[in-house]
Coordinates of C-alpha atoms and ligand atoms in Angstrom, one line a residue:
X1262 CA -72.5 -48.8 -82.0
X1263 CA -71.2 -44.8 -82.4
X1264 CA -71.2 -43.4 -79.5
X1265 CA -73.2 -39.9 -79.5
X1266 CA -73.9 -36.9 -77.0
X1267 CA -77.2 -39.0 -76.3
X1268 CA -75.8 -42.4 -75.8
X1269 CA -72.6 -40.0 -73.6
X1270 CA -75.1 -38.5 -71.6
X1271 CA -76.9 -41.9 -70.9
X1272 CA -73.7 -43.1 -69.5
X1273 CA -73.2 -40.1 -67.2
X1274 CA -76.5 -41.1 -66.3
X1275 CA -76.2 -44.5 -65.1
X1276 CA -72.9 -43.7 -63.7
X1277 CA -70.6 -45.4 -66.1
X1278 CA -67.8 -44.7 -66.4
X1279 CA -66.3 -42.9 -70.5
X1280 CA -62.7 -43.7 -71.9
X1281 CA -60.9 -41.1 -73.9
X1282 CA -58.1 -41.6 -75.4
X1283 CA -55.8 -39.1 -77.8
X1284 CA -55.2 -40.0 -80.9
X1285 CA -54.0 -38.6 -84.3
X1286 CA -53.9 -40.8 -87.0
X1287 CA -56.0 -43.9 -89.2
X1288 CA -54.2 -46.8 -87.5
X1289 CA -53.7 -45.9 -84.4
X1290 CA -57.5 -45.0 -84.1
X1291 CA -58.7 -47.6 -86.0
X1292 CA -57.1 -50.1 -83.3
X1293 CA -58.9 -48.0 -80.6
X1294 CA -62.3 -47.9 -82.0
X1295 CA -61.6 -51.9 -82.5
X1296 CA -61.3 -51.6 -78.5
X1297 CA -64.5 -50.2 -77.2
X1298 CA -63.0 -46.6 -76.3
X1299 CA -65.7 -44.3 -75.9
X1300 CA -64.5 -41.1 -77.7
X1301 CA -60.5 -40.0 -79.4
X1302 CA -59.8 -36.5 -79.1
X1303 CA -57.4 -35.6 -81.1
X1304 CA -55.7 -33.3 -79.0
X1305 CA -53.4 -30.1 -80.4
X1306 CA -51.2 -32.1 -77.3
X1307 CA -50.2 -33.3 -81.6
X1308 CA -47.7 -30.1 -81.5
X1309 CA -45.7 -32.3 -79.2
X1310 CA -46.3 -35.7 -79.9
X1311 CA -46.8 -35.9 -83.9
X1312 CA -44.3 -32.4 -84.0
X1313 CA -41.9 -32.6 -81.8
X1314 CA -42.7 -29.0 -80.2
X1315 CA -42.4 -27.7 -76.8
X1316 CA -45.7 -27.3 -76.5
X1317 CA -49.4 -26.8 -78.1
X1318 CA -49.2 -22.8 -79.4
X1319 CA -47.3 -23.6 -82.8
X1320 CA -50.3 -25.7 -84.2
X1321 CA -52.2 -24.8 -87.2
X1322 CA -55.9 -25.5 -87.7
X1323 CA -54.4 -26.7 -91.2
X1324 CA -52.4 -29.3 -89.2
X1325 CA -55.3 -30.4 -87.0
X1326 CA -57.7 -30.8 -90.5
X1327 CA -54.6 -33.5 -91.7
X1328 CA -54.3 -35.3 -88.4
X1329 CA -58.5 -34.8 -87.2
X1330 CA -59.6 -35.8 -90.6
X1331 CA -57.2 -39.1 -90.9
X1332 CA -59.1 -40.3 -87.2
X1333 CA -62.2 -39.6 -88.6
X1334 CA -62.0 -41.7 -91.1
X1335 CA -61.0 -44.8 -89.1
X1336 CA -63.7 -44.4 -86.0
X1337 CA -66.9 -46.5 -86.4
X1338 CA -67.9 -46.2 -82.7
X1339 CA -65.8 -44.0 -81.2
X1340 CA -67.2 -40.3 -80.5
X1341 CA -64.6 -38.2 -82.4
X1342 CA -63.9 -34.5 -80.8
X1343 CA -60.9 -32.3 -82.7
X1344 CA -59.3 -29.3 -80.8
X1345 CA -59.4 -25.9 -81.7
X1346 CA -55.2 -24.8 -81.8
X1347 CA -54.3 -21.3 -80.1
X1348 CA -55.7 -18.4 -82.0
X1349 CA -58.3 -20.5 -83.9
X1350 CA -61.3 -19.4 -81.9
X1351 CA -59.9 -16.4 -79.5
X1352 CA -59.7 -13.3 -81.4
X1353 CA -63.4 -13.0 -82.5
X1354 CA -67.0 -15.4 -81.8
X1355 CA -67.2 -15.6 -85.6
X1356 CA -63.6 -16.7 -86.7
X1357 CA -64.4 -19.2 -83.7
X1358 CA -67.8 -20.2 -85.6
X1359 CA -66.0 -20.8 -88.9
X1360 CA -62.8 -22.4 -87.6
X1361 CA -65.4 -25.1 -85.5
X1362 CA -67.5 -25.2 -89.1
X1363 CA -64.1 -26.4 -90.7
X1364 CA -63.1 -28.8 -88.1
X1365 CA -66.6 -30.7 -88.8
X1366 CA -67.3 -30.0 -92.4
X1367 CA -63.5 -30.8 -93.4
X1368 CA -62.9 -33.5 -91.1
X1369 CA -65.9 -35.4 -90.3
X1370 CA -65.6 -34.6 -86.5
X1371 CA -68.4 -35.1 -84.0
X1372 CA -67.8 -32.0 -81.7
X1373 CA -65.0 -29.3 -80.8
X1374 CA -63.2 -28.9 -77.7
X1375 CA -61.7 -25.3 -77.1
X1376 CA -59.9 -23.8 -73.5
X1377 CA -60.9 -21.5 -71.0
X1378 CA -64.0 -20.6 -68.8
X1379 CA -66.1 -17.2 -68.5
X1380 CA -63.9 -15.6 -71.5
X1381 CA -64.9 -18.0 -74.3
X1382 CA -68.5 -18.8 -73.2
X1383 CA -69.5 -16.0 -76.4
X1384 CA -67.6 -18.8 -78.4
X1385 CA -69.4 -21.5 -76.9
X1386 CA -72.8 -20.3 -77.4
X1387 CA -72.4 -19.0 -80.6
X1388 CA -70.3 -22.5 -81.7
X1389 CA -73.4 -24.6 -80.2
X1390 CA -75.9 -22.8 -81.7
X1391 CA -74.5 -22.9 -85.1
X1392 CA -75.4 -27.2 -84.3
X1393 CA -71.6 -28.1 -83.2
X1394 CA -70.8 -29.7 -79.7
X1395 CA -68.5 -27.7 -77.8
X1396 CA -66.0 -29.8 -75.4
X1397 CA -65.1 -27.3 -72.6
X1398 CA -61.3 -27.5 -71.1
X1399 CA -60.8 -25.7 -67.5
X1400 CA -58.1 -26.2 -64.8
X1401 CA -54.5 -26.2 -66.7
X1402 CA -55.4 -25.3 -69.8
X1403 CA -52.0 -25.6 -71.9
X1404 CA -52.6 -22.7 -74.2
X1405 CA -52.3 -20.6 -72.0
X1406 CA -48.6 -22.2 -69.7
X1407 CA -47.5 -18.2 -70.6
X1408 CA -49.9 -16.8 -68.5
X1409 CA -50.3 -19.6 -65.7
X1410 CA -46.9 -19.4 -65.1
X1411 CA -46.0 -23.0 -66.4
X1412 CA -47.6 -26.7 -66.5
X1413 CA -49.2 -25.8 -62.9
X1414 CA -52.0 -28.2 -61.1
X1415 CA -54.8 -25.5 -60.8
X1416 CA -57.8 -24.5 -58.4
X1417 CA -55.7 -25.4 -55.2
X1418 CA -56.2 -22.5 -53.4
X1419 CA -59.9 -20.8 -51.9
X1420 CA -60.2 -18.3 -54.7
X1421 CA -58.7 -20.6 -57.4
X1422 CA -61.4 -23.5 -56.5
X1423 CA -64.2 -20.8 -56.6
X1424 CA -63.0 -19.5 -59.6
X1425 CA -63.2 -23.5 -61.2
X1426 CA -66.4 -23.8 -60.0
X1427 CA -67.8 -20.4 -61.6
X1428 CA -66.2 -21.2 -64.7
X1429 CA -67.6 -24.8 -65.0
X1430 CA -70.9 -23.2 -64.2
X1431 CA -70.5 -20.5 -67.0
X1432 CA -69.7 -22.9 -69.7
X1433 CA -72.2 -25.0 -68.7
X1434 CA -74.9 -22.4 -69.2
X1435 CA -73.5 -20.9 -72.5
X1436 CA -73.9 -24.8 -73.9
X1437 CA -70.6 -27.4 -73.7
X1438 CA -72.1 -31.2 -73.2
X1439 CA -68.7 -32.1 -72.2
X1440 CA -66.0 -30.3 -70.1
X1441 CA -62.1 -31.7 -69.7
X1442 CA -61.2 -31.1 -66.1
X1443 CA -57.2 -31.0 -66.4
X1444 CA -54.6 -31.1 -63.4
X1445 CA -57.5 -30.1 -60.7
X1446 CA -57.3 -31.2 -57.5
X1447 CA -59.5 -34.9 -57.1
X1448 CA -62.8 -33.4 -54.8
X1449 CA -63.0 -30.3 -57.1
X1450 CA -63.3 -32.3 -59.7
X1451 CA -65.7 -34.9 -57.8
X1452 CA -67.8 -31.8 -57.1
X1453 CA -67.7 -30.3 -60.6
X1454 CA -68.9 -34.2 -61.8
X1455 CA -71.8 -33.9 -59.4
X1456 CA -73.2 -30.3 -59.5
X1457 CA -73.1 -30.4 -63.5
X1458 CA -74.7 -32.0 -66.1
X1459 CA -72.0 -31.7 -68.7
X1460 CA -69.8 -34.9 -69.1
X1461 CA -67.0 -34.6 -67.0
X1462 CA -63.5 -35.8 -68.6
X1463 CA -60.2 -36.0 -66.1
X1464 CA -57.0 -36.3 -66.4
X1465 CA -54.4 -35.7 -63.5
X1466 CA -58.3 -35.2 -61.9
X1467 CA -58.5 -37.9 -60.0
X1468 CA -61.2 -40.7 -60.4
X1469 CA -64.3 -38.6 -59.4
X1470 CA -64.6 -37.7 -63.0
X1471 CA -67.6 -38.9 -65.8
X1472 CA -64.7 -40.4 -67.4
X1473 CA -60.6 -39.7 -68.2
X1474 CA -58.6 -39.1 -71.0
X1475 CA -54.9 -39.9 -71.4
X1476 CA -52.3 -39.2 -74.2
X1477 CA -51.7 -42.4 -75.6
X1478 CA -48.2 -42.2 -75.8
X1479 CA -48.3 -41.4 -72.2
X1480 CA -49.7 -45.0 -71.3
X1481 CA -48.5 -46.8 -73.7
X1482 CA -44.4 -46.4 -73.0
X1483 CA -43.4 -44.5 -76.1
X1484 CA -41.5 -42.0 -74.6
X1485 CA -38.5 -41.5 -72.0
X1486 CA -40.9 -39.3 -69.5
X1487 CA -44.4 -39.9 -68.9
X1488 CA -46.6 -37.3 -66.6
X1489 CA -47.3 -38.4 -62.9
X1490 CA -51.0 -38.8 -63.4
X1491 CA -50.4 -41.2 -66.7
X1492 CA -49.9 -44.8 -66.2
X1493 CA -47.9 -47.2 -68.4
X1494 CA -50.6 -49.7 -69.5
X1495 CA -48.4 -51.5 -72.2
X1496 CA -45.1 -51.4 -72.8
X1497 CA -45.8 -50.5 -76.6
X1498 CA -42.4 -48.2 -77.2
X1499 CA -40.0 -51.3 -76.2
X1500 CA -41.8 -53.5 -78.1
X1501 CA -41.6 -51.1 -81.3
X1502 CA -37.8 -51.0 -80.6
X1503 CA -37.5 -54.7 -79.9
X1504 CA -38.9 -55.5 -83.3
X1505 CA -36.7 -52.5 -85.3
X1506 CA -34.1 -53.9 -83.9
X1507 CA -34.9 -57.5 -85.1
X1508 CA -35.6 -56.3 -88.7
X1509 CA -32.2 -54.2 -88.9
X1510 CA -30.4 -57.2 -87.8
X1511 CA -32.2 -59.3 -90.2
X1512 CA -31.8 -57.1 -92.9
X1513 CA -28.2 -56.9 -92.6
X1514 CA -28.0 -60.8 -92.1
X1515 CA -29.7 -61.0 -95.6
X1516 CA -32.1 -63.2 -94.1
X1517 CA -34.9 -60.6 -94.6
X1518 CA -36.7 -61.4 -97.0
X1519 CA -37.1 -65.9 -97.1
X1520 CA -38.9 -67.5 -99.8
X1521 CA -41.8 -67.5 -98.6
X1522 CA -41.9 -63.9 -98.2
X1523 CA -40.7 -63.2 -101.9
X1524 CA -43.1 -63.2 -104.8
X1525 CA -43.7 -66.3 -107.6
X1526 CA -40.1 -67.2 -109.1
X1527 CA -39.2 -65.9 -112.2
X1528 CA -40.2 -67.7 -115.5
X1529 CA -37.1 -67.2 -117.1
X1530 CA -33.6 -69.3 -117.2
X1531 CA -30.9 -68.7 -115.1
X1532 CA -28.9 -68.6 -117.7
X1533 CA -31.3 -65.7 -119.2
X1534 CA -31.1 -63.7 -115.9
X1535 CA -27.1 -64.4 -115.9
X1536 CA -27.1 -63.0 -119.1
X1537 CA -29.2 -60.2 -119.1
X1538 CA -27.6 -58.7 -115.6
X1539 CA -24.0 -59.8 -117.1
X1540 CA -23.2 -61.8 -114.2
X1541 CA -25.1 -63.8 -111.5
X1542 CA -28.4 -62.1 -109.8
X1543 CA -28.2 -64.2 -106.5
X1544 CA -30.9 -64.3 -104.2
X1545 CA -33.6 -66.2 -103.7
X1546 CA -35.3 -66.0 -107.1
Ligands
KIV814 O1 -54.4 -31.7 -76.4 C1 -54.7 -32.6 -75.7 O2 -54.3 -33.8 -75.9 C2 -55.6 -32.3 -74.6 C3 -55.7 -33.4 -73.5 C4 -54.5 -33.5 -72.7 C5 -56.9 -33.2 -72.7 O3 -56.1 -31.3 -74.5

């Protein structure tokens, strides 16, 4: 069944807990939505993992239509919510309007996630009303690592939890159903969960949150680092390697491809094929 804002909002409701996952292309996400996860995001986290980037500020919103609209196509069930990349939505409400339009019209999504608090609630309201869910994203917001200073857990302090608090207020009341909570300490984010009634999504939150959201390569072993709040729940990158590693051996012992995995044998002679290649073809014909 596809998951929606209503059936998201039930869950809240009934205190059940919502899986995210990233994602950012068909198979991947078509082998996630086989799974039961509630809702993908395809995250502009895509500059690092799909791009090799440092971090999120070189995407393009032409790169998130490729990747966004690939997931799209391959979620039955899964609730599908596309990033807005740096610069997409901040330097006027109705760029922001437009960029969201393309991100549903183009790609098929089911709602747009954008960062910040109080300075992009014109966005929000303007995005909602125009019939588009907006996913919120306080706490570290990546997008902005030049002005935080760096990949910093946020809203430790007095000022810096008050501040959290007012901003998951404002964006509540300008219209996001869904908020990600990222790198906050776990009872601010507890307290966010309770006081609101957007869906609240952690991640290195703590497990006081509607629900959580991991990179997948994060917790599925594909890199050589993973964050301290990810947790390796397959060990998906050594089993890629294990079986490259089998095919290039294989390969090189010629015993790649067998019979069985060749097509029909040839119709004609031997002595045809001999002829026609001037010498003998070999292989398992
Ligand atoms: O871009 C992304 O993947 C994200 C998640 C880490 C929340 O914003």
């Amino acid at each position: 069944m596809k998951n929606t804002v209503v059936t998201l909002a039930e869950m809240k409701a009934r205190g059940e807990k919502i899986s995210q996952l990233t994602c950012y292309d068909y198979t991947t996400a078509r082998l996630m939505d086989q799974c039961g996860i509630n809702t993908i995001l395809v995250g502009d986290s895509l500059g690092m993992t799909m791009q090799g980037y440092a971090d999120t500020i070189p995407v393009t919103m032409e790169e998130m239509i490729v990747y966004g609209r690939s997931v799209c196509r391959a979620c039955e069930n899964a609730f599908v919510v596309l990033d807005m990349p740096f610069m997409s939505y901040q330097v006027s409400v109705e760029q922001a309007v437009a960029n969201a339009g393309r991100l549903m019209k183009e790609c098929g999504a089911n709602a747009v996630k954008l960062e910040g608090g109080k300075e992009v609630c014109d966005q929000i309201r303007a995005i909602t009303a125009s019939g588009i869910p907006v996913c919120a994203h306080i706490g570290l917001t990546p997008q902005s690592h030049n002005c935080l200073g760096g990949f910093k857990v946020q809203g430790k302090g007095e000022a810096e939890a008050r501040r959290l608090l007012e901003n998951a207020a404002a964006v509540e009341a300008a219209g996001a159903f869904m908020v990600v909570l990222e790198c906050v300490p776990p009872k601010l984010a507890a307290l966010v969960t309770q006081k609101t009634s957007m869906i609240t999504i952690g991640i290195g939150a703590g497990n006081g949150c509607d629900g959580q959201v991991l990179v997948w390569q994060d917790m599925m072993g594909m890199g050589d680092w993973k964050p301290k709040f990810a947790r390796t729940f397959g060990q998906v990158g050594q089993a890629f390697q294990d079986a490259c590693r089998a095919y290039d051996q294989e390969v090189k012992a010629g015993t790649f491809p067998s019979p069985q995995e060749s097509f029909v044998k040839s119709d004609c002679s031997d002595e045809f094929l001999t002829q026609l290649y001037g010498g003998n073809p070999g292989g398992n014909r």
